[in-house]
C-alpha cells in the first residue's frame, strides 16, 4: 500500500515566501530555500512551490529558487504558476522540478495537458483545480482571478483532465485557503472517487486532525499544508507522529 504524503506548500512572490487568506493580503514569511531546507530536514514527502506573481520577468527568480532548493534538498519538488508553454515545463524540469503544476492554462487549452504528458510523461504533469462553493452550496471551478468558470464542475473537470494525461491533481478549496477551517471533505472525496490518479487536498488545514480527516474520510493520497506550519508550533515531524498514532499509513520519520 502506498504511503500517504505530507506536502508543505510555499507561495512565492518575487522570490520570497508569502501567506495570506484566500490568496489575498499576503504576509512575508521568509526565504523559500531556508524554509525548504527545514521541511526537508523534518522529513516532508514533497514540497509544493506556487509562484503567485508568475510573470515572465520573474521567471529567472523562480528558476533560481527551484535550482537552489533542488541543490540543497532531497524531497521531490512540484512547481507551478504561470505555466503556459511546453518550454515553460521543460525549463522548470531542467531547473530541478520533479513535477510541474498546470492550472489556468489548462482551463483555456485543455490539450496543453495532453501535450505536456506526451512530451514529458504524465508523472510530471500535475493539474491544479481551484473551486468555490456558491450560495446554493454547488461547487464551481474558478480561474486564477477567482471568477467561476462557467459549466466547469470540479468532479467532471477532474475526470476530464485525467483522461488527457494529468498524473496527479491538487484540489484547492479557494474559499477555505488560509482560513484554517478544515478541508472540504465532501467535494474532495467525490473527486478521489472519480479519478484513477492521486489527489492532493489543499486549502483549509487548521489542525493535525484536519490532516487525518482528509486521509481517513476523503481517502486522499496527500495533503498540502501551509498556514499551520507557518503560523503555529506544528511541524512535519509532529504531523507525521500524530497521523501514525491515528492509524494513517505515513512514512516513518528517519
Short mmCIF file of C-alpha atoms in Angstrom, two decimals:
data_model
loop_
_atom_site.label_atom_id
_atom_site.label_comp_id
_atom_site.label_asym_id
_atom_site.label_seq_id
_atom_site.Cartn_x
_atom_site.Cartn_y
_atom_site.Cartn_z
CA UNK A 1 0.00 0.00 0.00
CA UNK A 2 1.32 3.43 -0.93
CA UNK A 3 2.26 5.70 1.94
CA UNK A 4 0.21 8.84 2.47
CA UNK A 5 2.19 12.03 1.85
CA UNK A 6 2.61 15.29 3.77
CA UNK A 7 3.37 18.15 1.38
CA UNK A 8 4.17 21.63 2.72
CA UNK A 9 3.18 24.38 0.31
CA UNK A 10 5.06 27.60 -0.26
CA UNK A 11 3.59 30.56 -2.11
CA UNK A 12 6.28 32.59 -3.85
CA UNK A 13 6.10 36.28 -4.62
CA UNK A 14 9.15 37.94 -6.15
CA UNK A 15 11.39 35.27 -4.69
CA UNK A 16 10.01 35.35 -1.14
CA UNK A 17 7.58 33.09 0.71
CA UNK A 18 4.22 34.69 1.47
CA UNK A 19 0.98 33.55 3.04
CA UNK A 20 -2.48 35.08 3.07
CA UNK A 21 -6.15 34.22 3.21
CA UNK A 22 -7.95 33.19 0.03
CA UNK A 23 -4.78 34.16 -1.86
CA UNK A 24 -5.04 37.81 -0.70
CA UNK A 25 -3.43 40.05 1.94
CA UNK A 26 -0.12 38.23 1.76
CA UNK A 27 2.46 38.44 4.53
CA UNK A 28 6.13 37.73 4.03
CA UNK A 29 7.02 34.52 5.85
CA UNK A 30 10.64 34.07 4.89
CA UNK A 31 13.22 32.80 2.45
CA UNK A 32 11.93 29.89 0.37
CA UNK A 33 15.22 27.97 0.23
CA UNK A 34 15.61 28.23 4.01
CA UNK A 35 12.03 27.05 4.52
CA UNK A 36 12.58 24.19 2.09
CA UNK A 37 15.69 23.06 3.97
CA UNK A 38 13.71 22.98 7.21
CA UNK A 39 10.92 20.93 5.67
CA UNK A 40 13.45 18.58 4.09
CA UNK A 41 15.19 18.07 7.44
CA UNK A 42 11.81 17.35 9.06
CA UNK A 43 11.12 14.61 6.53
CA UNK A 44 8.49 16.21 4.27
CA UNK A 45 7.50 13.83 1.49
CA UNK A 46 7.41 16.56 -1.16
CA UNK A 47 7.31 20.34 -1.47
CA UNK A 48 4.85 22.42 -3.48
CA UNK A 49 6.04 25.77 -4.86
CA UNK A 50 3.41 28.09 -6.34
CA UNK A 51 4.63 31.29 -7.95
CA UNK A 52 1.80 33.78 -7.50
CA UNK A 53 3.46 36.58 -9.46
CA UNK A 54 4.03 34.23 -12.39
CA UNK A 55 5.04 36.98 -14.78
CA UNK A 56 7.64 36.44 -17.45
CA UNK A 57 10.11 38.89 -15.89
CA UNK A 58 10.04 36.94 -12.62
CA UNK A 59 10.86 33.60 -14.25
CA UNK A 60 14.60 33.88 -13.61
CA UNK A 61 13.86 34.36 -9.91
CA UNK A 62 11.67 31.25 -9.85
CA UNK A 63 14.28 29.17 -11.69
CA UNK A 64 16.92 30.33 -9.21
CA UNK A 65 14.75 29.36 -6.21
CA UNK A 66 13.92 25.97 -7.71
CA UNK A 67 17.55 25.32 -8.59
CA UNK A 68 18.85 26.28 -5.15
CA UNK A 69 16.19 24.17 -3.46
CA UNK A 70 16.96 21.15 -5.63
CA UNK A 71 20.66 21.51 -4.82
CA UNK A 72 20.04 21.54 -1.09
CA UNK A 73 17.08 19.20 -0.61
CA UNK A 74 16.29 15.57 -1.38
CA UNK A 75 12.48 15.69 -1.46
CA UNK A 76 10.61 15.94 -4.78
CA UNK A 77 9.54 19.42 -5.90
CA UNK A 78 6.30 20.34 -7.64
CA UNK A 79 6.35 23.84 -9.13
CA UNK A 80 3.52 25.86 -10.64
CA UNK A 81 2.37 29.33 -11.50
CA UNK A 82 2.06 30.86 -14.95
CA UNK A 83 2.99 27.68 -16.82
CA UNK A 84 1.78 28.37 -20.36
CA UNK A 85 4.03 26.52 -22.79
CA UNK A 86 5.92 23.27 -23.22
CA UNK A 87 9.09 25.35 -22.95
CA UNK A 88 7.96 26.54 -19.50
CA UNK A 89 7.61 22.91 -18.43
CA UNK A 90 10.98 21.98 -19.88
CA UNK A 91 12.76 24.88 -18.17
CA UNK A 92 11.23 24.12 -14.78
CA UNK A 93 12.19 20.45 -15.04
CA UNK A 94 15.73 21.43 -16.05
CA UNK A 95 15.87 23.85 -13.10
CA UNK A 96 15.20 20.95 -10.72
CA UNK A 97 11.44 20.48 -10.51
CA UNK A 98 10.22 16.88 -10.49
CA UNK A 99 6.64 17.81 -11.42
CA UNK A 100 5.02 20.88 -12.97
CA UNK A 101 1.59 22.12 -11.97
CA UNK A 102 -0.75 23.50 -14.64
CA UNK A 103 -3.94 25.33 -13.71
CA UNK A 104 -5.21 28.36 -15.63
CA UNK A 105 -3.59 27.32 -18.90
CA UNK A 106 -5.44 24.02 -18.74
CA UNK A 107 -8.76 25.86 -18.48
CA UNK A 108 -8.00 27.85 -21.61
CA UNK A 109 -6.45 24.99 -23.58
CA UNK A 110 -7.06 21.52 -22.16
CA UNK A 111 -4.98 19.95 -24.94
CA UNK A 112 -1.95 21.53 -23.26
CA UNK A 113 -2.25 18.77 -20.64
CA UNK A 114 -2.08 16.06 -23.29
CA UNK A 115 0.87 17.75 -25.00
CA UNK A 116 2.77 18.03 -21.73
CA UNK A 117 2.07 14.43 -20.75
CA UNK A 118 3.07 13.14 -24.19
CA UNK A 119 6.34 15.04 -24.22
CA UNK A 120 7.46 14.76 -20.59
CA UNK A 121 5.43 11.87 -19.18
CA UNK A 122 2.21 12.00 -17.20
CA UNK A 123 4.17 11.54 -13.95
CA UNK A 124 5.46 15.11 -14.46
CA UNK A 125 2.10 16.75 -15.12
CA UNK A 126 0.01 17.89 -12.15
CA UNK A 127 -3.24 19.76 -12.72
CA UNK A 128 -4.38 22.28 -10.13
CA UNK A 129 -8.13 22.63 -9.66
CA UNK A 130 -9.36 25.55 -7.55
CA UNK A 131 -13.02 25.63 -6.58
CA UNK A 132 -15.53 27.60 -4.54
CA UNK A 133 -19.00 26.85 -3.31
CA UNK A 134 -21.79 29.20 -4.31
CA UNK A 135 -24.65 30.32 -2.11
CA UNK A 136 -26.56 27.23 -3.16
CA UNK A 137 -23.69 25.04 -1.99
CA UNK A 138 -22.78 23.92 -5.50
CA UNK A 139 -19.05 23.72 -6.21
CA UNK A 140 -17.61 25.51 -9.23
CA UNK A 141 -14.13 25.58 -10.72
CA UNK A 142 -12.61 29.06 -10.59
CA UNK A 143 -9.90 30.74 -12.62
CA UNK A 144 -6.73 32.45 -11.39
CA UNK A 145 -8.67 35.67 -10.78
CA UNK A 146 -11.17 33.94 -8.54
CA UNK A 147 -14.05 34.02 -11.01
CA UNK A 148 -16.19 30.92 -11.55
CA UNK A 149 -15.58 29.08 -14.81
CA UNK A 150 -19.00 28.51 -16.31
CA UNK A 151 -20.09 24.92 -16.70
CA UNK A 152 -16.98 23.55 -15.00
CA UNK A 153 -17.95 21.13 -12.28
CA UNK A 154 -14.84 20.15 -10.26
CA UNK A 155 -15.58 16.43 -10.35
CA UNK A 156 -16.28 16.36 -14.10
CA UNK A 157 -13.27 18.57 -14.77
CA UNK A 158 -11.02 16.29 -12.71
CA UNK A 159 -12.24 13.27 -14.65
CA UNK A 160 -11.64 15.08 -17.94
CA UNK A 161 -8.09 16.25 -17.20
CA UNK A 162 -7.00 12.83 -16.03
CA UNK A 163 -8.28 11.46 -19.32
CA UNK A 164 -5.98 13.93 -21.07
CA UNK A 165 -2.95 12.71 -19.14
CA UNK A 166 -2.80 14.51 -15.80
CA UNK A 167 -0.85 12.25 -13.45
CA UNK A 168 -1.97 13.96 -10.25
CA UNK A 169 -4.45 16.59 -9.05
CA UNK A 170 -4.04 19.33 -6.47
CA UNK A 171 -7.58 20.19 -5.37
CA UNK A 172 -7.82 23.54 -3.59
CA UNK A 173 -10.85 24.86 -1.75
CA UNK A 174 -10.31 28.53 -2.63
CA UNK A 175 -12.79 29.85 -0.08
CA UNK A 176 -11.02 27.93 2.71
CA UNK A 177 -7.42 28.72 1.75
CA UNK A 178 -5.61 30.25 4.73
CA UNK A 179 -8.72 30.18 6.93
CA UNK A 180 -7.78 27.03 8.89
CA UNK A 181 -11.40 25.86 8.76
CA UNK A 182 -10.57 22.38 7.51
CA UNK A 183 -10.58 20.81 4.07
CA UNK A 184 -13.76 20.47 2.03
CA UNK A 185 -14.00 16.72 2.62
CA UNK A 186 -17.25 16.13 0.74
CA UNK A 187 -16.06 17.55 -2.58
CA UNK A 188 -12.59 16.13 -2.13
CA UNK A 189 -13.90 12.61 -1.63
CA UNK A 190 -16.09 12.99 -4.73
CA UNK A 191 -13.02 13.83 -6.81
CA UNK A 192 -10.99 10.99 -5.27
CA UNK A 193 -13.76 8.54 -6.16
CA UNK A 194 -13.98 9.87 -9.72
CA UNK A 195 -10.36 9.68 -10.87
CA UNK A 196 -7.67 6.98 -11.07
CA UNK A 197 -4.77 9.26 -10.10
CA UNK A 198 -3.55 10.63 -6.74
CA UNK A 199 -5.45 13.61 -5.34
CA UNK A 200 -3.82 16.14 -3.01
CA UNK A 201 -6.18 18.04 -0.70
CA UNK A 202 -5.35 21.74 -0.31
CA UNK A 203 -6.91 24.77 1.30
CA UNK A 204 -8.11 24.96 4.88
CA UNK A 205 -5.92 22.79 7.11
CA UNK A 206 -6.16 24.20 10.62
CA UNK A 207 -5.16 21.29 12.82
CA UNK A 208 -3.46 17.94 12.63
CA UNK A 209 -6.87 16.32 12.96
CA UNK A 210 -7.84 18.01 9.67
CA UNK A 211 -4.98 16.13 8.01
CA UNK A 212 -6.16 12.84 9.49
CA UNK A 213 -9.73 13.56 8.36
CA UNK A 214 -8.58 14.19 4.79
CA UNK A 215 -6.81 10.84 4.72
CA UNK A 216 -9.41 8.80 6.56
CA UNK A 217 -12.67 10.40 5.41
CA UNK A 218 -11.78 11.59 1.89
CA UNK A 219 -9.10 8.98 1.15
CA UNK A 220 -6.69 11.45 -0.43
CA UNK A 221 -3.18 10.40 -1.35
CA UNK A 222 -1.61 13.52 0.14
CA UNK A 223 -2.34 16.74 1.99
CA UNK A 224 -0.96 20.16 1.17
CA UNK A 225 -0.28 22.20 4.30
CA UNK A 226 0.62 25.87 4.64
CA UNK A 227 -0.69 28.05 7.45
CA UNK A 228 -0.38 25.66 10.39
CA UNK A 229 3.27 25.05 9.57
CA UNK A 230 3.91 28.78 9.09
CA UNK A 231 1.94 30.26 11.97
CA UNK A 232 1.65 27.60 14.70
CA UNK A 233 4.03 25.33 16.57
CA UNK A 234 3.05 22.35 14.41
CA UNK A 235 5.64 20.77 12.12
CA UNK A 236 6.03 17.94 9.64
CA UNK A 237 7.54 15.82 12.42
CA UNK A 238 4.56 16.39 14.73
CA UNK A 239 2.12 15.82 11.87
CA UNK A 240 3.74 12.51 10.96
CA UNK A 241 3.68 11.31 14.59
CA UNK A 242 0.03 12.34 15.01
CA UNK A 243 -1.04 10.65 11.79
CA UNK A 244 0.82 7.46 12.60
CA UNK A 245 -0.89 7.30 16.01
CA UNK A 246 -4.22 7.89 14.26
CA UNK A 247 -3.60 4.87 12.06
CA UNK A 248 -2.70 6.68 8.83
CA UNK A 249 -0.10 4.87 6.72
CA UNK A 250 2.60 7.56 6.60
CA UNK A 251 6.31 7.13 6.01
CA UNK A 252 8.21 6.81 9.30
CA UNK A 253 10.47 9.71 10.21
CA UNK A 254 14.12 8.80 9.76
#
